[in-house]
Amino acid sequence: MTTTPVGIHDLSFATTHYALDHAVLAERLGVDRDKFYLGIGQEKMSVAAADEDIVTIAAAAAAPILERHGTDNIRTVLLATETGVDQSKAAALYLHSLVGLPNAARVVELKQACYGGTAGLQFAAGLIARDPAQRVLVIAADIAKYELDSPGEPTQGAAAVAMLISADPAILRLDTPSGLYSADIMDFWRPNYRTAAIVDGKTSVNAYQKAAQEAWSDYRRQGGRDLSEFAAFCYHQPFTKMAYKAHRHLLESQGHSVDAARIAAAIDDTTTYNRTVGNSYTASLYLGLASLLDHADDLTGKALAMISYGSGSVAEFFGATVQPGYREHLRTEANRAAIESRELLDYDRYRELHEAVSPTDGRYHATAEQTGRPFRLSAVSGHKRIYEAR
Ligand code: CAA
């Protein structure tokens, strides 16, 4: 039976206006900066301005896709996040007024820690398999926040990745099968009353590695490719060193010889953006994919391994095939510009932004004008968030 190929037709990402260099954080915490630069593999992290949230960065990621492709046949919009702005209303509904989504669409928010974007991608593939004329806009957007002076602090960050999923995709075909693994574990979570996540760091690193290995085992049981068939391995990257650790663990668990050069060849190109953006939770895996496509030599026809992990936990291992002519559809220049145009913060301004709290009294509160990005949160009034395009 031949099935219509389905996958990523376009991919665009956005990040915040500000960034913090890890050297600044290291100095403040009194640790060697190489603990961050080399030990966890992070050089900078994106920091949200007072007038940015996941809606503004999601809109900035989605707008170029809608400009290029229009909205025809986009009948589903799935926004995955674990740092949403409302407990009831889907964040993507705000995009209607910001970027002009079609009314004849189902618009839903998805949550399962850093795995949510992959759920969106797979749900989209299922909908398109049912009706190949339809297209689905999937957006993964998060602002990762841990407590000040905690071990998690250097693994914050923020980004949104928007992907247009369609039949006959121009960039990446999603392949079957998928390997799946889920288990009830408290490695990372955020109760409704908290703005910063709670994490058991060491448990989370071990849980990630175990889940990736189990998802791989399931992938093989489902008839998936051999490890040697993949040109690169794109892992969820809470910090970039995690991808190297997880890949080493996977290779060792399968009895493969492991040397640093082999791991570097499989991972290096996936880490360039994440190294400077930081953790973007559910967007992180797809930021890694953008980095790989923008930096690797020609990948036409090559198989990529995609390894998604969301604490709590769910993991998925799936393959994807890079499509002929994909380079003509990449947004490499815009991606680099989004990163390079960030304004670097000093420690005090970073701390001030980190400690700011959203108003809860229902009165009118204008938001300080800080971001230079295309969309901003202009005020909170009557318990409503008011956005504007700039
Ligand atoms: N030069 C070079 N390397 C150095 C160094 C120096 N001067 N000083 C320390 N290092 C190395 C250490 O040897 C260590 O390397 P290995 O991991 O290879 O042993 C590395 O730097 C980190 O050092 P520590 O283990 O001492 O760091 P830590 O305990 O302070 O924090 C962490 C590490 C637990 C990951 C912490 O950052 C954390 O809690 N992060 C949040 C949780 C997280 O990201 N978990 C990942 C899996 S869960 C997930 O993926 C979902 C998600 O997105 C959250």
Tab-separated table of N, CA, C and O in Angstrom, residues 30-106:
chain	number	residue	atom	x	y	z
A	30	GLY	N	29.641	32.582	41.243
A	30	GLY	CA	30.975	32.222	41.742
A	30	GLY	C	31.438	30.866	41.260
A	30	GLY	O	32.123	30.140	41.983
A	31	VAL	N	31.034	30.496	40.022
A	31	VAL	CA	31.532	29.236	39.463
A	31	VAL	C	32.339	29.534	38.209
A	31	VAL	O	32.204	30.594	37.598
A	32	ASP	N	33.168	28.582	37.825
A	32	ASP	CA	33.967	28.700	36.612
A	32	ASP	C	33.023	28.740	35.409
A	32	ASP	O	32.139	27.881	35.300
A	33	ARG	N	33.218	29.716	34.503
A	33	ARG	CA	32.285	29.823	33.377
A	33	ARG	C	32.292	28.558	32.496
A	33	ARG	O	31.317	28.256	31.839
A	34	ASP	N	33.415	27.833	32.540
A	34	ASP	CA	33.480	26.618	31.720
A	34	ASP	C	32.552	25.520	32.226
A	34	ASP	O	32.255	24.566	31.495
A	35	LYS	N	32.113	25.633	33.471
A	35	LYS	CA	31.093	24.672	33.928
A	35	LYS	C	29.856	24.800	33.018
A	35	LYS	O	29.209	23.797	32.703
A	36	PHE	N	29.568	26.055	32.635
A	36	PHE	CA	28.408	26.272	31.762
A	36	PHE	C	28.795	26.108	30.281
A	36	PHE	O	28.123	25.396	29.540
A	37	TYR	N	29.877	26.791	29.857
A	37	TYR	CA	30.248	26.760	28.435
A	37	TYR	C	30.545	25.322	27.985
A	37	TYR	O	30.125	24.900	26.919
A	38	LEU	N	31.307	24.582	28.816
A	38	LEU	CA	31.715	23.219	28.426
A	38	LEU	C	30.927	22.150	29.167
A	38	LEU	O	30.478	21.176	28.564
A	39	GLY	N	30.767	22.329	30.484
A	39	GLY	CA	30.167	21.276	31.320
A	39	GLY	C	28.731	20.971	30.937
A	39	GLY	O	28.336	19.806	30.850
A	40	ILE	N	27.913	22.044	30.724
A	40	ILE	CA	26.528	21.781	30.271
A	40	ILE	C	26.342	22.198	28.809
A	40	ILE	O	25.264	21.977	28.240
A	41	GLY	N	27.370	22.821	28.227
A	41	GLY	CA	27.298	23.154	26.791
A	41	GLY	C	26.371	24.311	26.468
A	41	GLY	O	25.701	24.314	25.440
A	42	GLN	N	26.344	25.323	27.357
A	42	GLN	CA	25.505	26.498	27.108
A	42	GLN	C	26.330	27.780	27.197
A	42	GLN	O	27.054	27.989	28.177
A	43	GLU	N	26.181	28.654	26.202
A	43	GLU	CA	26.917	29.921	26.206
A	43	GLU	C	26.032	31.108	26.559
A	43	GLU	O	26.460	32.068	27.193
A	44	LYS	N	24.808	31.058	26.090
A	44	LYS	CA	23.846	32.144	26.386
A	44	LYS	C	22.474	31.507	26.551
A	44	LYS	O	22.268	30.343	26.189
A	45	MET	N	21.534	32.316	27.066
A	45	MET	CA	20.136	31.850	27.078
A	45	MET	C	19.227	33.042	26.810
A	45	MET	O	19.482	34.162	27.268
A	46	SER	N	18.185	32.792	26.029
A	46	SER	CA	17.212	33.838	25.729
A	46	SER	C	16.394	34.149	26.974
A	46	SER	O	16.059	33.237	27.745
A	47	VAL	N	16.068	35.430	27.150
A	47	VAL	CA	15.296	35.875	28.316
A	47	VAL	C	14.140	36.741	27.805
A	47	VAL	O	14.353	37.646	26.980
A	48	ALA	N	12.932	36.462	28.277
A	48	ALA	CA	11.762	37.223	27.819
A	48	ALA	C	11.767	38.635	28.379
A	48	ALA	O	12.036	38.855	29.559
A	49	ALA	N	11.441	39.600	27.527
A	49	ALA	CA	11.231	40.983	27.971
A	49	ALA	C	9.909	41.052	28.724
A	49	ALA	O	9.091	40.118	28.661
A	50	ALA	N	9.672	42.178	29.400
A	50	ALA	CA	8.431	42.337	30.177
A	50	ALA	C	7.202	42.217	29.285
A	50	ALA	O	6.143	41.789	29.735
A	51	ASP	N	7.350	42.600	28.001
A	51	ASP	CA	6.194	42.572	27.094
A	51	ASP	C	6.255	41.390	26.120
A	51	ASP	O	5.713	41.464	25.016
A	52	GLU	N	6.919	40.307	26.538
A	52	GLU	CA	6.926	39.085	25.735
A	52	GLU	C	6.382	37.918	26.561
A	52	GLU	O	6.579	37.856	27.782
A	53	ASP	N	5.735	36.998	25.886
A	53	ASP	CA	5.341	35.731	26.495
A	53	ASP	C	5.249	34.699	25.384
A	53	ASP	O	5.662	34.980	24.245
A	54	ILE	N	4.693	33.526	25.676
A	54	ILE	CA	4.698	32.495	24.613
A	54	ILE	C	3.801	32.877	23.439
A	54	ILE	O	4.020	32.422	22.322
A	55	VAL	N	2.807	33.739	23.687
A	55	VAL	CA	1.941	34.156	22.566
A	55	VAL	C	2.726	35.038	21.601
A	55	VAL	O	2.663	34.861	20.379
A	56	THR	N	3.502	35.974	22.133
A	56	THR	CA	4.224	36.901	21.235
A	56	THR	C	5.299	36.165	20.441
A	56	THR	O	5.490	36.442	19.257
A	57	ILE	N	5.987	35.217	21.067
A	57	ILE	CA	7.032	34.512	20.300
A	57	ILE	C	6.408	33.489	19.354
A	57	ILE	O	6.917	33.268	18.252
A	58	ALA	N	5.279	32.911	19.752
A	58	ALA	CA	4.588	31.980	18.839
A	58	ALA	C	4.102	32.736	17.601
A	58	ALA	O	4.229	32.244	16.468
A	59	ALA	N	3.567	33.929	17.813
A	59	ALA	CA	3.093	34.729	16.674
A	59	ALA	C	4.262	35.092	15.756
A	59	ALA	O	4.148	35.031	14.522
A	60	ALA	N	5.394	35.446	16.363
A	60	ALA	CA	6.565	35.823	15.553
A	60	ALA	C	7.086	34.632	14.752
A	60	ALA	O	7.603	34.792	13.640
A	61	ALA	N	6.944	33.415	15.292
A	61	ALA	CA	7.390	32.225	14.555
A	61	ALA	C	6.402	31.876	13.445
A	61	ALA	O	6.799	31.454	12.352
A	62	ALA	N	5.107	32.053	13.731
A	62	ALA	CA	4.079	31.625	12.770
A	62	ALA	C	3.899	32.607	11.613
A	62	ALA	O	3.609	32.188	10.488
A	63	ALA	N	4.071	33.909	11.884
A	63	ALA	CA	3.749	34.921	10.857
A	63	ALA	C	4.480	34.694	9.529
A	63	ALA	O	3.847	34.736	8.462
A	64	PRO	N	5.794	34.410	9.533
A	64	PRO	CA	6.471	34.221	8.237
A	64	PRO	C	5.944	33.011	7.454
A	64	PRO	O	5.953	33.021	6.225
A	65	ILE	N	5.463	32.004	8.168
A	65	ILE	CA	4.914	30.820	7.485
A	65	ILE	C	3.600	31.180	6.785
A	65	ILE	O	3.371	30.835	5.628
A	66	LEU	N	2.771	31.947	7.498
A	66	LEU	CA	1.483	32.329	6.899
A	66	LEU	C	1.702	33.319	5.765
A	66	LEU	O	0.980	33.297	4.762
A	67	GLU	N	2.726	34.170	5.898
A	67	GLU	CA	3.029	35.115	4.799
A	67	GLU	C	3.440	34.355	3.543
A	67	GLU	O	3.073	34.708	2.435
A	68	ARG	N	4.206	33.289	3.722
A	68	ARG	CA	4.720	32.559	2.561
A	68	ARG	C	3.662	31.641	1.936
A	68	ARG	O	3.607	31.499	0.725
A	69	HIS	N	2.839	31.027	2.778
A	69	HIS	CA	1.948	29.969	2.270
A	69	HIS	C	0.470	30.308	2.337
A	69	HIS	O	-0.350	29.531	1.852
A	70	GLY	N	0.105	31.420	2.955
A	70	GLY	CA	-1.317	31.716	3.135
A	70	GLY	C	-1.942	30.782	4.157
A	70	GLY	O	-1.247	29.982	4.798
A	71	THR	N	-3.268	30.885	4.292
A	71	THR	CA	-3.943	30.070	5.313
A	71	THR	C	-4.877	29.031	4.697
A	71	THR	O	-5.540	28.286	5.432
A	72	ASP	N	-4.922	28.950	3.366
A	72	ASP	CA	-5.843	28.003	2.731
A	72	ASP	C	-5.616	26.589	3.250
A	72	ASP	O	-4.471	26.130	3.327
A	73	ASN	N	-6.702	25.925	3.558
A	73	ASN	CA	-6.668	24.514	3.981
A	73	ASN	C	-5.969	24.278	5.322
A	73	ASN	O	-5.710	23.136	5.686
A	74	ILE	N	-5.613	25.349	6.047
A	74	ILE	CA	-5.151	25.139	7.439
A	74	ILE	C	-6.415	25.028	8.289
A	74	ILE	O	-7.045	26.022	8.621
A	75	ARG	N	-6.784	23.808	8.593
A	75	ARG	CA	-8.038	23.586	9.319
A	75	ARG	C	-7.783	23.164	10.768
A	75	ARG	O	-8.719	22.919	11.535
A	76	THR	N	-6.490	23.072	11.125
A	76	THR	CA	-6.142	22.739	12.516
A	76	THR	C	-4.904	23.531	12.909
A	76	THR	O	-3.945	23.608	12.135
A	77	VAL	N	-4.940	24.092	14.113
A	77	VAL	CA	-3.768	24.772	14.677
A	77	VAL	C	-3.521	24.164	16.056
A	77	VAL	O	-4.411	24.177	16.925
A	78	LEU	N	-2.346	23.610	16.252
A	78	LEU	CA	-1.995	22.968	17.523
A	78	LEU	C	-0.815	23.712	18.126
A	78	LEU	O	0.252	23.795	17.504
A	79	LEU	N	-1.012	24.285	19.297
A	79	LEU	CA	0.089	24.993	19.960
A	79	LEU	C	0.463	24.215	21.216
A	79	LEU	O	-0.366	24.024	22.111
A	80	ALA	N	1.690	23.749	21.261
A	80	ALA	CA	2.172	22.987	22.414
A	80	ALA	C	2.992	23.901	23.309
A	80	ALA	O	3.865	24.633	22.827
A	81	THR	N	2.701	23.852	24.584
A	81	THR	CA	3.465	24.661	25.543
A	81	THR	C	3.282	24.095	26.947
A	81	THR	O	2.277	23.444	27.236
A	82	GLU	N	4.262	24.337	27.794
A	82	GLU	CA	4.094	24.030	29.216
A	82	GLU	C	4.220	25.306	30.029
A	82	GLU	O	4.307	25.276	31.244
A	83	THR	N	4.232	26.456	29.299
A	83	THR	CA	4.276	27.751	29.990
A	83	THR	C	3.173	28.641	29.413
A	83	THR	O	3.401	29.783	29.026
A	84	GLY	N	1.977	28.079	29.380
A	84	GLY	CA	0.828	28.774	28.802
A	84	GLY	C	0.420	29.991	29.623
A	84	GLY	O	0.861	30.183	30.753
A	85	VAL	N	-0.466	30.822	29.034
A	85	VAL	CA	-0.851	32.077	29.689
A	85	VAL	C	-2.247	31.995	30.300
A	85	VAL	O	-2.701	32.944	30.936
A	86	ASP	N	-2.957	30.896	30.087
A	86	ASP	CA	-4.326	30.784	30.589
A	86	ASP	C	-4.637	29.312	30.846
A	86	ASP	O	-4.194	28.436	30.100
A	87	GLN	N	-5.403	29.054	31.896
A	87	GLN	CA	-5.725	27.666	32.243
A	87	GLN	C	-6.862	27.112	31.390
A	87	GLN	O	-7.143	25.920	31.443
A	88	SER	N	-7.551	27.977	30.653
A	88	SER	CA	-8.712	27.527	29.886
A	88	SER	C	-8.559	27.812	28.388
A	88	SER	O	-8.641	26.919	27.561
A	89	LYS	N	-8.333	29.079	28.071
A	89	LYS	CA	-8.301	29.484	26.649
A	89	LYS	C	-6.983	29.062	26.005
A	89	LYS	O	-5.906	29.289	26.558
A	90	ALA	N	-7.086	28.466	24.806
A	90	ALA	CA	-5.877	28.035	24.098
A	90	ALA	C	-5.070	29.260	23.646
A	90	ALA	O	-5.629	30.214	23.089
A	91	ALA	N	-3.765	29.212	23.897
A	91	ALA	CA	-2.905	30.362	23.566
A	91	ALA	C	-2.996	30.711	22.081
A	91	ALA	O	-2.937	31.885	21.701
A	92	ALA	N	-3.169	29.701	21.230
A	92	ALA	CA	-3.169	29.978	19.787
A	92	ALA	C	-4.379	30.786	19.355
A	92	ALA	O	-4.385	31.363	18.265
A	93	LEU	N	-5.432	30.864	20.197
A	93	LEU	CA	-6.583	31.688	19.817
A	93	LEU	C	-6.197	33.163	19.736
A	93	LEU	O	-6.763	33.914	18.961
A	94	TYR	N	-5.216	33.571	20.550
A	94	TYR	CA	-4.741	34.957	20.460
A	94	TYR	C	-4.087	35.229	19.107
A	94	TYR	O	-3.994	36.364	18.673
A	95	LEU	N	-3.617	34.168	18.452
A	95	LEU	CA	-2.932	34.372	17.166
A	95	LEU	C	-3.907	34.778	16.066
A	95	LEU	O	-3.499	35.342	15.058
A	96	HIS	N	-5.191	34.473	16.261
A	96	HIS	CA	-6.180	34.881	15.262
A	96	HIS	C	-6.050	36.355	14.950
A	96	HIS	O	-5.973	36.757	13.793
A	97	SER	N	-6.037	37.164	16.017
A	97	SER	CA	-6.004	38.605	15.779
A	97	SER	C	-4.590	39.078	15.436
A	97	SER	O	-4.412	40.082	14.762
A	98	LEU	N	-3.582	38.358	15.884
A	98	LEU	CA	-2.206	38.815	15.651
A	98	LEU	C	-1.691	38.451	14.264
A	98	LEU	O	-1.028	39.257	13.609
A	99	VAL	N	-1.977	37.223	13.817
A	99	VAL	CA	-1.399	36.798	12.532
A	99	VAL	C	-2.459	36.394	11.513
A	99	VAL	O	-2.120	36.021	10.389
A	100	GLY	N	-3.753	36.463	11.893
A	100	GLY	CA	-4.814	36.179	10.939
A	100	GLY	C	-5.001	34.710	10.629
A	100	GLY	O	-4.899	34.290	9.478
A	101	LEU	N	-5.289	33.930	11.651
A	101	LEU	CA	-5.594	32.516	11.409
A	101	LEU	C	-7.005	32.400	10.832
A	101	LEU	O	-7.848	33.260	11.074
A	102	PRO	N	-7.278	31.337	10.088
A	102	PRO	CA	-8.638	31.179	9.552
A	102	PRO	C	-9.633	30.839	10.659
A	102	PRO	O	-9.276	30.192	11.641
A	103	ASN	N	-10.892	31.280	10.488
A	103	ASN	CA	-11.925	30.932	11.468
A	103	ASN	C	-12.376	29.482	11.315
A	103	ASN	O	-12.785	28.856	12.288
A	104	ALA	N	-12.304	28.969	10.089
A	104	ALA	CA	-12.739	27.581	9.860
A	104	ALA	C	-11.602	26.630	10.224
A	104	ALA	O	-10.980	25.998	9.361
A	105	ALA	N	-11.284	26.616	11.520
A	105	ALA	CA	-10.183	25.770	11.992
A	105	ALA	C	-10.448	25.355	13.425
A	105	ALA	O	-11.106	26.081	14.172
A	106	ARG	N	-9.910	24.195	13.815
A	106	ARG	CA	-9.911	23.814	15.235
A	106	ARG	C	-8.571	24.279	15.801
A	106	ARG	O	-7.514	24.048	15.204
